[in-house]
PDB file of C-alpha atoms and ligand atoms in Angstrom:
ATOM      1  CA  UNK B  24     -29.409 -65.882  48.488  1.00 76.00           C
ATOM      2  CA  UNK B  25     -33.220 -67.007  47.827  1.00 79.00           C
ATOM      3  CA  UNK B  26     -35.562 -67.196  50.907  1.00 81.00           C
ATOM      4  CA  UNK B  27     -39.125 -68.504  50.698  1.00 85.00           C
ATOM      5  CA  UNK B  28     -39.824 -64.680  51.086  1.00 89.00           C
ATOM      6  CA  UNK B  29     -37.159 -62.955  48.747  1.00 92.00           C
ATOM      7  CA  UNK B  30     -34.264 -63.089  46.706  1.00 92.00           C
ATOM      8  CA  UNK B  31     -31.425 -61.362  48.767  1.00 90.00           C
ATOM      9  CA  UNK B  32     -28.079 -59.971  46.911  1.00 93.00           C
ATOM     10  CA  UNK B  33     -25.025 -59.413  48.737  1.00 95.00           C
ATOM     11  CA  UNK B  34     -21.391 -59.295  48.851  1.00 97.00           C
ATOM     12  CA  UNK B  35     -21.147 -61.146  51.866  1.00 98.00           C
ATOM     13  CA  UNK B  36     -22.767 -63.682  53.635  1.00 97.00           C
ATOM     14  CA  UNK B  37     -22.371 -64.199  57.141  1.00 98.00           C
ATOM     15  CA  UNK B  38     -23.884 -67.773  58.492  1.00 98.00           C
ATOM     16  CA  UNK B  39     -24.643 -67.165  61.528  1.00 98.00           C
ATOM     17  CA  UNK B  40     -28.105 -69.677  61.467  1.00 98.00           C
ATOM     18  CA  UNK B  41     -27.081 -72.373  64.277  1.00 98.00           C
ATOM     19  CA  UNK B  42     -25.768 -75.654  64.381  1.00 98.00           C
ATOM     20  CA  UNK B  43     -28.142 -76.984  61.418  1.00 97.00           C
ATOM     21  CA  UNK B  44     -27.199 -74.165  59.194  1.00 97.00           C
ATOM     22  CA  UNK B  45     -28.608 -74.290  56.342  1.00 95.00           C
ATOM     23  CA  UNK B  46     -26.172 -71.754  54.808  1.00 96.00           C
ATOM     24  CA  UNK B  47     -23.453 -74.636  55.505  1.00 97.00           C
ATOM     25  CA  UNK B  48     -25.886 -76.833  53.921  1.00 96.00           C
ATOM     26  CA  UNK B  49     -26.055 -74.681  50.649  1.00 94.00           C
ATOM     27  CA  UNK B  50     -22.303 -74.715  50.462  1.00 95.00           C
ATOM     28  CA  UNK B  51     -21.959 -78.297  50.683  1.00 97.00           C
ATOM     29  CA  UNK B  52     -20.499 -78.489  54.018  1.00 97.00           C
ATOM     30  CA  UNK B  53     -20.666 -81.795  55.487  1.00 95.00           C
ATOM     31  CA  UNK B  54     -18.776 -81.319  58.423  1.00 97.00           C
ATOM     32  CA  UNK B  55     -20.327 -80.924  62.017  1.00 97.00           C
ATOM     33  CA  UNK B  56     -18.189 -80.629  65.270  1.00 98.00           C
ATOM     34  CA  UNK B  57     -19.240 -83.320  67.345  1.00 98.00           C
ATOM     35  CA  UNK B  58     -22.596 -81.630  69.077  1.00 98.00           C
ATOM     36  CA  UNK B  59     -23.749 -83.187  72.806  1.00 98.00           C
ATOM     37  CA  UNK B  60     -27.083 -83.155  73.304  1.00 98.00           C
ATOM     38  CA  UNK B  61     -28.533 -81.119  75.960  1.00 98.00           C
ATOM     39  CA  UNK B  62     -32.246 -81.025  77.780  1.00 98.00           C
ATOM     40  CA  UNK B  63     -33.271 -77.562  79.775  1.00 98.00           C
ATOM     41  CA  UNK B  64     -36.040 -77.077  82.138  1.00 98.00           C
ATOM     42  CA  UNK B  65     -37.635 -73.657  83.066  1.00 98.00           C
ATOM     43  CA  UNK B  66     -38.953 -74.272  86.677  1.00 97.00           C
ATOM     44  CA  UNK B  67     -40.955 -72.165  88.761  1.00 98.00           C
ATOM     45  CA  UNK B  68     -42.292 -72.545  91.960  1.00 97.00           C
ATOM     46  CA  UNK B  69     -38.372 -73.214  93.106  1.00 95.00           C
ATOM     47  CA  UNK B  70     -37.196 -72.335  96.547  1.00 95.00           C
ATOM     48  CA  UNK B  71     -33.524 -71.744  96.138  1.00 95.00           C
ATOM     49  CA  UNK B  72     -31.420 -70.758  99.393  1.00 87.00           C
ATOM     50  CA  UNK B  73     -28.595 -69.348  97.695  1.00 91.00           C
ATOM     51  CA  UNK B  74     -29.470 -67.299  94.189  1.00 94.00           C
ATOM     52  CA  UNK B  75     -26.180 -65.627  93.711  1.00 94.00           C
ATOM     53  CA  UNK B  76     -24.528 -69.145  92.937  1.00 92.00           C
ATOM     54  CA  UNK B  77     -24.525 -71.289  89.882  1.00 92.00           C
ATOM     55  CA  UNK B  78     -24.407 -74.615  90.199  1.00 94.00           C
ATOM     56  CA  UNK B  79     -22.504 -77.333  88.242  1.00 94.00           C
ATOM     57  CA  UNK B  80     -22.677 -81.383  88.470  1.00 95.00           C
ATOM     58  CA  UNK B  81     -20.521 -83.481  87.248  1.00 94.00           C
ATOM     59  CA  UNK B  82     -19.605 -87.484  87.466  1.00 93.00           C
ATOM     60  CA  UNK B  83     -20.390 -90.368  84.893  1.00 92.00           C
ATOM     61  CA  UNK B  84     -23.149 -91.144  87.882  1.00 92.00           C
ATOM     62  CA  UNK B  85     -24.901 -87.785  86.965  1.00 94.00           C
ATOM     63  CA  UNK B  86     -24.009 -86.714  83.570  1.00 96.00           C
ATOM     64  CA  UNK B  87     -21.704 -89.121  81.564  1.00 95.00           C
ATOM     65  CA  UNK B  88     -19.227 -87.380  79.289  1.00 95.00           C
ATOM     66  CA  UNK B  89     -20.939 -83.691  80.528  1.00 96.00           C
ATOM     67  CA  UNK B  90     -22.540 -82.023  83.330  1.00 97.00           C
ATOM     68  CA  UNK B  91     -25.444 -80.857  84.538  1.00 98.00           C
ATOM     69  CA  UNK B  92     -26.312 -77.397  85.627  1.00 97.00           C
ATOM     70  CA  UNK B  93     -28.622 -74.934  87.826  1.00 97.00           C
ATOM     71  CA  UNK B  94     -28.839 -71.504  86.995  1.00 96.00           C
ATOM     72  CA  UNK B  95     -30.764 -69.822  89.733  1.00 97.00           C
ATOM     73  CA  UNK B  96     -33.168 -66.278  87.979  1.00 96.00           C
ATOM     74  CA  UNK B  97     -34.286 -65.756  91.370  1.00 96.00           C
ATOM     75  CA  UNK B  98     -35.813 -67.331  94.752  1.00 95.00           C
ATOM     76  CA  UNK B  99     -38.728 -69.161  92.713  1.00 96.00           C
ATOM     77  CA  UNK B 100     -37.541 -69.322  89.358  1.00 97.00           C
ATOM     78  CA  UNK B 101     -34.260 -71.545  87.675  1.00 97.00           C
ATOM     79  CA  UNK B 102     -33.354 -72.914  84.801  1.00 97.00           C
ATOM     80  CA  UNK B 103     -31.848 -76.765  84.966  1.00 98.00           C
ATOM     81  CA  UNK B 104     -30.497 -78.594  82.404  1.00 98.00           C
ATOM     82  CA  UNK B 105     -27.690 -80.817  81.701  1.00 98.00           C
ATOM     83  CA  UNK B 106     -25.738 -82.479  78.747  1.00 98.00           C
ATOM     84  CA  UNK B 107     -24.510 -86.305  78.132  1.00 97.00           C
ATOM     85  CA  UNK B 108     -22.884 -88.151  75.494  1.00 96.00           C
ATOM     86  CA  UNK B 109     -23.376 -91.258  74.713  1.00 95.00           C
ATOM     87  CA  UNK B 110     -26.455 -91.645  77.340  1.00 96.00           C
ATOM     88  CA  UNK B 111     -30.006 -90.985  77.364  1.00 97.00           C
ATOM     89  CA  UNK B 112     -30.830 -87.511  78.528  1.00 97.00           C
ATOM     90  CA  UNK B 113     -34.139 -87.860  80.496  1.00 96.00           C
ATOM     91  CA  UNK B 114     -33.263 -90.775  82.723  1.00 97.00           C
ATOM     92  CA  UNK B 115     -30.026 -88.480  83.604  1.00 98.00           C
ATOM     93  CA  UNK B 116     -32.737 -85.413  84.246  1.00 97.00           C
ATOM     94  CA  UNK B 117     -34.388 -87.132  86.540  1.00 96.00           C
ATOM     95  CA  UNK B 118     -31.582 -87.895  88.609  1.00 97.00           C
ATOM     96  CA  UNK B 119     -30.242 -84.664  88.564  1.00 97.00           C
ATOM     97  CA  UNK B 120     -34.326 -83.481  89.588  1.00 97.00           C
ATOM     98  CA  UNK B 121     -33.767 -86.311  92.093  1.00 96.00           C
ATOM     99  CA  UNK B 122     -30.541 -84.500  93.651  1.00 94.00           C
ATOM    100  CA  UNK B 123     -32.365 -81.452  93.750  1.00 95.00           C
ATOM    101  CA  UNK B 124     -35.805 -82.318  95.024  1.00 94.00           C
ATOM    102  CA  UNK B 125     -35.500 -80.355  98.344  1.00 93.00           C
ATOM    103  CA  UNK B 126     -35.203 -76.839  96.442  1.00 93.00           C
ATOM    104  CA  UNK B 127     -37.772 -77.929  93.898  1.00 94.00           C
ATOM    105  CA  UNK B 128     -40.195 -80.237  95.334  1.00 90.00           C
ATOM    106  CA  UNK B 129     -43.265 -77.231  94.576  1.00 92.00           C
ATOM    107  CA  UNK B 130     -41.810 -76.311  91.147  1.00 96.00           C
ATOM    108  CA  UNK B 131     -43.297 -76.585  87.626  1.00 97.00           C
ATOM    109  CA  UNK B 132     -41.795 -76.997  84.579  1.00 97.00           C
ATOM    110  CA  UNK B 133     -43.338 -74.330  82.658  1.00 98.00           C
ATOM    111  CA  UNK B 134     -40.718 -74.600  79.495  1.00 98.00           C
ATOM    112  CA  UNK B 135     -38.546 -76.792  78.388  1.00 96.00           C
ATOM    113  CA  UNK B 136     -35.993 -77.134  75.381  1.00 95.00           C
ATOM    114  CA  UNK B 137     -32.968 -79.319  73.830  1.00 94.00           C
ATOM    115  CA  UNK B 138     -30.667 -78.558  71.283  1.00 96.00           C
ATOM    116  CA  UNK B 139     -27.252 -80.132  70.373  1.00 97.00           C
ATOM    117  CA  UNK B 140     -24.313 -77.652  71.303  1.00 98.00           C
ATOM    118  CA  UNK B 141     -21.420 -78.031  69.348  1.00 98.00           C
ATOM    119  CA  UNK B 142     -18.239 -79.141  71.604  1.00 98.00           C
ATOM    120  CA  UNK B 143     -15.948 -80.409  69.296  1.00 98.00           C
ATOM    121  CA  UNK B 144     -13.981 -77.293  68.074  1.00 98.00           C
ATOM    122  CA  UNK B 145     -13.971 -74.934  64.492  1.00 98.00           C
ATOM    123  CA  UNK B 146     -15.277 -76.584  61.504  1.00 98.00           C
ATOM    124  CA  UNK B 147     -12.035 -77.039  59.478  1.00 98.00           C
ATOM    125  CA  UNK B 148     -13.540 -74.875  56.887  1.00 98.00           C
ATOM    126  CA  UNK B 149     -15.972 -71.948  57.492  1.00 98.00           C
ATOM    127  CA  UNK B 150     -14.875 -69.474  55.051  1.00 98.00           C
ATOM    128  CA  UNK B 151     -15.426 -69.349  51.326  1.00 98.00           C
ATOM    129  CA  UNK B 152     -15.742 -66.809  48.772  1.00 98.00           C
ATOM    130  CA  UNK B 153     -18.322 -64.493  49.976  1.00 98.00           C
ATOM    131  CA  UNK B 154     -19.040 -66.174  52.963  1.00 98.00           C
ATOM    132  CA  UNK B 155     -17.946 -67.048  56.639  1.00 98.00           C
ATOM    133  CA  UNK B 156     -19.702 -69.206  58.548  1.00 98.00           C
ATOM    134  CA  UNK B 157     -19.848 -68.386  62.426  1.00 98.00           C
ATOM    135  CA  UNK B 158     -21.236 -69.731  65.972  1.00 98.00           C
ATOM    136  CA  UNK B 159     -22.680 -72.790  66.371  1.00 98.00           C
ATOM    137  CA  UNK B 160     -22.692 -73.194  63.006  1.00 98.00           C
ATOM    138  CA  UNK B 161     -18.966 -73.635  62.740  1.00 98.00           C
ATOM    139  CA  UNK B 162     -18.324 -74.764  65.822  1.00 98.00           C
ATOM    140  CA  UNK B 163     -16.957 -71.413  67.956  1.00 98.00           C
ATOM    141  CA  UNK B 164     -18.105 -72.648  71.015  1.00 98.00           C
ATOM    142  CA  UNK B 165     -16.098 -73.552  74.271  1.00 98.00           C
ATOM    143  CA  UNK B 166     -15.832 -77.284  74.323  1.00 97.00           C
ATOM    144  CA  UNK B 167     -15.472 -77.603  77.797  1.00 96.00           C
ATOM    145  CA  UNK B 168     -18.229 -75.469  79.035  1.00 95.00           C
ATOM    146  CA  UNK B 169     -20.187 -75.591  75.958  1.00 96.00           C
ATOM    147  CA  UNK B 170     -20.508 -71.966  76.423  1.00 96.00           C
ATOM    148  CA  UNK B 171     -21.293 -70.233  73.024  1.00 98.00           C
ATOM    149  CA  UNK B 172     -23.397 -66.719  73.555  1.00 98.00           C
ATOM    150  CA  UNK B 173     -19.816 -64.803  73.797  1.00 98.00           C
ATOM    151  CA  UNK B 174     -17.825 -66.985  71.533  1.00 98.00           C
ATOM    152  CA  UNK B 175     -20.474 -66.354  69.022  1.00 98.00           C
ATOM    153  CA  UNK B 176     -20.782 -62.826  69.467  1.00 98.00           C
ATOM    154  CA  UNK B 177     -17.395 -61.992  69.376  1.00 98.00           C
ATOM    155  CA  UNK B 178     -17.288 -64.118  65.707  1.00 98.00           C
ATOM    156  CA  UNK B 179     -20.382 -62.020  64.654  1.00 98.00           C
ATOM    157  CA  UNK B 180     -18.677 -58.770  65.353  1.00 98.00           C
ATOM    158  CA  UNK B 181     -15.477 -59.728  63.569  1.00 98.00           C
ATOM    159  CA  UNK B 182     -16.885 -61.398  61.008  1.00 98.00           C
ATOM    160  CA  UNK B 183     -19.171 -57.994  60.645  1.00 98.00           C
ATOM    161  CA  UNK B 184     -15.727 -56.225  60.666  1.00 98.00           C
ATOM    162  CA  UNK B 185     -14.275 -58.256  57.727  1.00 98.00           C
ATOM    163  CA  UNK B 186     -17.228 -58.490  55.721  1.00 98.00           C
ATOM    164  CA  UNK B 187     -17.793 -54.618  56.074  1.00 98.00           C
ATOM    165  CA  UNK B 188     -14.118 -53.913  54.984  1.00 98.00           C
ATOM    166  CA  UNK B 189     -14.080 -56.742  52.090  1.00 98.00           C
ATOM    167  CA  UNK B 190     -17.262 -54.819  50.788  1.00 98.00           C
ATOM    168  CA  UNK B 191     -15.904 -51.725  50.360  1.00 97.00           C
ATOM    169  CA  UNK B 192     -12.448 -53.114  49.028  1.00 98.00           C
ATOM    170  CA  UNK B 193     -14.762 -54.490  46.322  1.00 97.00           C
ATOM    171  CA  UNK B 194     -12.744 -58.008  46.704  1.00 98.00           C
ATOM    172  CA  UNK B 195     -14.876 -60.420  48.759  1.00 98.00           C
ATOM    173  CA  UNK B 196     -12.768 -63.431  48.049  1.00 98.00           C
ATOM    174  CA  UNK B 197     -12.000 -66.327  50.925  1.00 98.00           C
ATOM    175  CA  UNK B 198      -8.574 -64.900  50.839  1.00 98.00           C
ATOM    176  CA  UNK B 199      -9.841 -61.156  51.900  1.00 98.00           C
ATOM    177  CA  UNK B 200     -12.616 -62.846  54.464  1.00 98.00           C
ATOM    178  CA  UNK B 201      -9.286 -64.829  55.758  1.00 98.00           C
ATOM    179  CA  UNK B 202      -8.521 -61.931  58.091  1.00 98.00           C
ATOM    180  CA  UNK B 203     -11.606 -63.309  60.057  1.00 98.00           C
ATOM    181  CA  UNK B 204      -9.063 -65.729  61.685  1.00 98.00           C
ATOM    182  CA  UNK B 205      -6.435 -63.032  62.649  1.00 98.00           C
ATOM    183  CA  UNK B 206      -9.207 -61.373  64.181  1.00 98.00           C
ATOM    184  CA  UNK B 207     -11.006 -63.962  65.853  1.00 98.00           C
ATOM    185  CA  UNK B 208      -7.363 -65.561  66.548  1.00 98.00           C
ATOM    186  CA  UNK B 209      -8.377 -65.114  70.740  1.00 97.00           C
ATOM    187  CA  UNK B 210     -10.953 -66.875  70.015  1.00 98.00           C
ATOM    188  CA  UNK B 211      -9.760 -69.822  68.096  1.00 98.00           C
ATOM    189  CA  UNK B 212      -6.838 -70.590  70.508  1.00 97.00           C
ATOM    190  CA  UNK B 213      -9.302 -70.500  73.325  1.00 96.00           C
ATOM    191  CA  UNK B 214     -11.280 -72.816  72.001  1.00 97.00           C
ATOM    192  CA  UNK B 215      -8.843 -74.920  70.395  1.00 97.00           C
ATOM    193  CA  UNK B 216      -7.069 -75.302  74.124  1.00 95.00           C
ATOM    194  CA  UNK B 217      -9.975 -75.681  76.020  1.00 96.00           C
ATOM    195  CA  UNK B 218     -11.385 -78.742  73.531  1.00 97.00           C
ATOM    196  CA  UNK B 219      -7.607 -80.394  74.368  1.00 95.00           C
ATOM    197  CA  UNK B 220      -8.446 -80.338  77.979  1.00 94.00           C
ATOM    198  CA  UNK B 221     -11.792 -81.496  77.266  1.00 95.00           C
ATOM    199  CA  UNK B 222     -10.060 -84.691  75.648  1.00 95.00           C
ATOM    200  CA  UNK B 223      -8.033 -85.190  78.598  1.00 92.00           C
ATOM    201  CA  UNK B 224     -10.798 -84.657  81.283  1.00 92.00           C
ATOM    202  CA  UNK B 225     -13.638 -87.238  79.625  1.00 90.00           C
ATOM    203  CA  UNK B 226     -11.069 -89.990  80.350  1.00 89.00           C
ATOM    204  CA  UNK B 227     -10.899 -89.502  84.116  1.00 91.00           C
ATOM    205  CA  UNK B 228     -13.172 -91.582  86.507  1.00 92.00           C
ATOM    206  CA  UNK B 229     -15.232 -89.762  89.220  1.00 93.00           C
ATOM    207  CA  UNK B 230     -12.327 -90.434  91.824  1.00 93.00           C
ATOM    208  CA  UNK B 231      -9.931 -87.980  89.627  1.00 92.00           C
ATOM    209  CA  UNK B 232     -12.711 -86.069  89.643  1.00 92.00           C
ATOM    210  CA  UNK B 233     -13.704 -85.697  93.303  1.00 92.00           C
ATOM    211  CA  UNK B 234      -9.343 -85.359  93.886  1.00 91.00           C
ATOM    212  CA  UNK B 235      -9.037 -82.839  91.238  1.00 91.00           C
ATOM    213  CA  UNK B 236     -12.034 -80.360  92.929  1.00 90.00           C
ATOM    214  CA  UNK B 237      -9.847 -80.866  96.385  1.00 91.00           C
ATOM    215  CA  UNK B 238      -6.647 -79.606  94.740  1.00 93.00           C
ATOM    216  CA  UNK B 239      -8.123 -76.796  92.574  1.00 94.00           C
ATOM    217  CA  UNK B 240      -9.565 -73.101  93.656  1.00 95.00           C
ATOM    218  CA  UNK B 241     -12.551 -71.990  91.682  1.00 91.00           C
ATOM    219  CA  UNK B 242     -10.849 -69.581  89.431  1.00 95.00           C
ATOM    220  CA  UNK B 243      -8.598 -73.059  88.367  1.00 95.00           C
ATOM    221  CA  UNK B 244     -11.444 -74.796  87.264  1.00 93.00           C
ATOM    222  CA  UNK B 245     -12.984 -71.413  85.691  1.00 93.00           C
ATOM    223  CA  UNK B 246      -9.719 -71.102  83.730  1.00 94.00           C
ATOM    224  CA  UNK B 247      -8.672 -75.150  82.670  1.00 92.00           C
ATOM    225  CA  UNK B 248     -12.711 -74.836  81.298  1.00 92.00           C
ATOM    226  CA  UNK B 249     -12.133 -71.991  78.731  1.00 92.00           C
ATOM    227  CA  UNK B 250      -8.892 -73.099  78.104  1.00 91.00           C
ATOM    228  CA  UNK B 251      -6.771 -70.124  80.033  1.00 94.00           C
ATOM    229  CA  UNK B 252      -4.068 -70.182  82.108  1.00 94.00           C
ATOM    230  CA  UNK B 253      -3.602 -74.094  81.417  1.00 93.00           C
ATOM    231  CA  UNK B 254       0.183 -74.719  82.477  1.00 94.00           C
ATOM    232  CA  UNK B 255      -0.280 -72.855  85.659  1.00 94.00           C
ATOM    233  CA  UNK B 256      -3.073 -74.585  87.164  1.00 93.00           C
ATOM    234  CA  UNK B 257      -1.488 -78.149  85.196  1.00 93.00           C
ATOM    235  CA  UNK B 258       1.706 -76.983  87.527  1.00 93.00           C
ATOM    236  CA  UNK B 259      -0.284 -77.054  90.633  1.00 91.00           C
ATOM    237  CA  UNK B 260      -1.064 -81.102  89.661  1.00 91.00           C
ATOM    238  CA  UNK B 261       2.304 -81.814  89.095  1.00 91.00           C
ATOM    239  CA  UNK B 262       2.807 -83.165  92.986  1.00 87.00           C
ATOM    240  CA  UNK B 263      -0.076 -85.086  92.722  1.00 87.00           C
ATOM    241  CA  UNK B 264       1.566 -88.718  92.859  1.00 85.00           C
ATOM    242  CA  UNK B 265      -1.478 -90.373  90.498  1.00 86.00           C
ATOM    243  CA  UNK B 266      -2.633 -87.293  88.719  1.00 88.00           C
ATOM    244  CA  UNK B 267       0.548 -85.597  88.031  1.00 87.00           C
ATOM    245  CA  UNK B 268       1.180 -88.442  85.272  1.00 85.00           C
ATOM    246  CA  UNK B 269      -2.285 -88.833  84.470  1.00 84.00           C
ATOM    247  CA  UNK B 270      -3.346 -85.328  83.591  1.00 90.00           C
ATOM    248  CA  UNK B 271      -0.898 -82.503  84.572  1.00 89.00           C
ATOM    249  CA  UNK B 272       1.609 -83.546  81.930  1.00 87.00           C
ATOM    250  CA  UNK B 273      -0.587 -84.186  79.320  1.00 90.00           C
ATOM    251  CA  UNK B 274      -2.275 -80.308  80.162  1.00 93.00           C
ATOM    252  CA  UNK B 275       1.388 -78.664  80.253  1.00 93.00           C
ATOM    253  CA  UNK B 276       2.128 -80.072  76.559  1.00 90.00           C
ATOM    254  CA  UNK B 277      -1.163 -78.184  75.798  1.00 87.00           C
TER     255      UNK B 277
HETATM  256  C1  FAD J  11     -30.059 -75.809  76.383  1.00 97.79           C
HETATM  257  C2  FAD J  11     -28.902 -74.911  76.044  1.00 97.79           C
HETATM  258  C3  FAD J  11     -28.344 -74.103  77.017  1.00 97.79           C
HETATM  259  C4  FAD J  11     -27.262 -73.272  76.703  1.00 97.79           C
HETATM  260  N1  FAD J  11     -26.725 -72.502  77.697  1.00 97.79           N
HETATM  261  C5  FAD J  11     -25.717 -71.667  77.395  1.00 97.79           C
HETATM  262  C6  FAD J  11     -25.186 -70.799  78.401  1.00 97.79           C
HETATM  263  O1  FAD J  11     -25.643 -70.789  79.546  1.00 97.79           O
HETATM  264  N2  FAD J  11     -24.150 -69.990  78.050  1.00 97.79           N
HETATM  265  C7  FAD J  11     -23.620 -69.977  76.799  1.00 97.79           C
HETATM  266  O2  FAD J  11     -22.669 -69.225  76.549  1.00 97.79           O
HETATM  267  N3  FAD J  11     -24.089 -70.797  75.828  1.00 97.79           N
HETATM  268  C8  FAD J  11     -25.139 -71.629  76.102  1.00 97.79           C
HETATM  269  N4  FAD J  11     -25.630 -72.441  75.111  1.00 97.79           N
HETATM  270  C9  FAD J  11     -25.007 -72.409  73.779  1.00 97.79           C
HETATM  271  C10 FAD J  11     -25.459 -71.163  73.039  1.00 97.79           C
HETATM  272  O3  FAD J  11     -26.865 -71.049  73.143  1.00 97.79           O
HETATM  273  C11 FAD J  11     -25.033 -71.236  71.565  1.00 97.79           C
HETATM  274  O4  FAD J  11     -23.693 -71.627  71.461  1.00 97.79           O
HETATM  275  C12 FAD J  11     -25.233 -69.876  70.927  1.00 97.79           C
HETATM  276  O5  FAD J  11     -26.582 -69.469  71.042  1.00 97.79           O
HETATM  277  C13 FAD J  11     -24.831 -69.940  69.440  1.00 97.79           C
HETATM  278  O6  FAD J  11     -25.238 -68.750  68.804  1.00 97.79           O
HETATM  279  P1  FAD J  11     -25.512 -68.743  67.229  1.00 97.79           P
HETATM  280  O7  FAD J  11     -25.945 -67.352  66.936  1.00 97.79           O
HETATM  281  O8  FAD J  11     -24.368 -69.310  66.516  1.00 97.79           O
HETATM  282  O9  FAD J  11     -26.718 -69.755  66.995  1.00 97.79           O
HETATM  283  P2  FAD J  11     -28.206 -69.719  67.537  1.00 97.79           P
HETATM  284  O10 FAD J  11     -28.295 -69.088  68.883  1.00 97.79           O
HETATM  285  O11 FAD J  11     -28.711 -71.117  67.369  1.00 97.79           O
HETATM  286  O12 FAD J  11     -28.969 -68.755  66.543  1.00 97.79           O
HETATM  287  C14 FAD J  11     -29.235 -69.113  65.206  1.00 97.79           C
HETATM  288  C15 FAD J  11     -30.416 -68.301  64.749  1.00 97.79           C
HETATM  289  O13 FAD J  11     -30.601 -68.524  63.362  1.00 97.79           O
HETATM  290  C16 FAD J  11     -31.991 -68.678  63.122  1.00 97.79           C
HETATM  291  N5  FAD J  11     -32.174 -69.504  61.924  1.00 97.79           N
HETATM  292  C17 FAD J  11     -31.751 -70.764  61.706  1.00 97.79           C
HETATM  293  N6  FAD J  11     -32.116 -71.180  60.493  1.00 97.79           N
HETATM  294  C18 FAD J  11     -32.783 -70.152  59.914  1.00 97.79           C
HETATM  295  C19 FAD J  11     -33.391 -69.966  58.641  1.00 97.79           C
HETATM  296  N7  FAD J  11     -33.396 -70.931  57.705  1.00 97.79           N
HETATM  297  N8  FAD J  11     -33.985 -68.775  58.396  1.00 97.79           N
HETATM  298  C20 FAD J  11     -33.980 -67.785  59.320  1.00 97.79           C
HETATM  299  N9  FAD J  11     -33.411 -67.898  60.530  1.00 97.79           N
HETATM  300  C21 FAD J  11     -32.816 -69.076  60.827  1.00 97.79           C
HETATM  301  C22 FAD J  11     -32.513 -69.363  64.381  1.00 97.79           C
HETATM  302  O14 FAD J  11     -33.894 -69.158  64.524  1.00 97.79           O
HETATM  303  C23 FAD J  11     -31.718 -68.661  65.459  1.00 97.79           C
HETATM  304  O15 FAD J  11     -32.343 -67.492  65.892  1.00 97.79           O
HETATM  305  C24 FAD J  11     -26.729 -73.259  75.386  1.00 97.79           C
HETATM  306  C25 FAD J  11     -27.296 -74.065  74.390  1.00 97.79           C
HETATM  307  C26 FAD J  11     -28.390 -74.877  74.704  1.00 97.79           C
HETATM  308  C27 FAD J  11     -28.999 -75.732  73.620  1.00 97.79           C
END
């Protein structure tokens, strides 16, 4: 591997450089899970009444085809940020800074960043000879949440696993590195149930919406997000007259 710096040797390469890896880019891979673009804030100067909640928006009103979010550090300080597809971002921020302009009236932004977060599922291919790609770089992030720190870590440690066995096997062939996926399998079917739901849910209009957060508890929605638990919560839908054909079937055949 040749860096502006150095010229690295090893027997395995784990890409583990984000969603515009450039170790994909070496290999030749072309394919990207579909990323939504996201916009963050770092405010200070908040005053937050409750800083022991998260908070989480969604509706095609506030964040089409996403959601927006508030993640409360403390009294004065929060981060808030949100994620659309197919829409602008900032018009959408300044809604969702609209919505929240009691708590934040006297706040700054004092940082701010965007990045696209991959929410379309695993890269069909991530692992060659000598390499496995991981993270955002292959996609291992939860499509519904767009949650990726644990996904990711959890890759990095397996992946460290394989690569450290393949090494001293002396055979660092994609076939070896394939025991990534039994490893990782948790993982994979997480995320691979979780982007399924995600399919279903970006058809629904904000009525379903505002129906579906009657019916469900918070550990429902917490579970249909990453992808857990999916037929038991789709069971509670099933007496739903409009939803129960709309969604609940459609989520048990996950
Ligand atoms: C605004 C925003 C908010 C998010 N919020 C959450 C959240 O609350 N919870 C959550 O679970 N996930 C969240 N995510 C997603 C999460 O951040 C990612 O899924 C996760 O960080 C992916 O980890 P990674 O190690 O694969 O990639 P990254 O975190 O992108 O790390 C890649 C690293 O590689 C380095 N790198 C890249 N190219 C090179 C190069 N050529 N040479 C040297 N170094 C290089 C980069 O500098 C970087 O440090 C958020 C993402 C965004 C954009």
């Amino acid at each position: 591997m040749r860096t502006p710096k150095a010229e690295y040797e090893c027997s395995v390469l784990i890409g583990a450089d984000g969603y515009n890896s450039r170790v994909a880019r070496i290999l030749g891979v072309n394919e990207k899970s579909e990323p939504i673009p996201t916009l963050q804030y770092l405010m200070a100067g908040s005053r937050l009444e409750n800083v022991d909640e998260i908070r989480i928006y969604v509706g095609n009103g506030i964040a089409p085809r996403g959601y927006a979010w508030l993640f409360p550090f403390s009294e004065r300080m929060a981060e808030v940020g949100l994620g659309v597809r197919g829409a602008p971002l900032k018009p959408y921020m300044d809604k969702v800074l609209e919505i929240l302009r009691k708590e934040l009236s006297s706040a700054q932004i004092i940082d701010n960043r965007g990045a696209p977060v991959p929410v379309g599922g695993v890269i069909s291919k991530y692992i060659f000879d000598h390499v496995i790609l991981i993270g955002d770089a292959a996609g291992m992030v939860i499509p519904m949440t767009g949650g990726g720190i644990h996904s990711s870590i959890a890759a990095g440690i397996a992946a460290g696993e394989v690569a450290g066995e393949a090494s001293q096997e002396g055979d660092a062939s994609e076939e070896r590195l394939r025991t990534f996926d039994q490893k990782y399998r948790p993982w994979l079917e997480r995320i691979r149930r979780s982007l399924k739901v995600l399919r279903i849910f970006e058809r629904l209009s904000d009525e379903d919406l505002n129906e579906l957060a009657e019916m469900l508890s918070d550990e429902d929605i917490v579970d249909l997000a990453n992808g857990l638990n999916v037929g038991r919560v789709a069971r509670k839908l099933l007496s739903h007259p409009r939803l129960a054909a709309k969604l609940a079937r459609q989520l048990l055949s996950i």
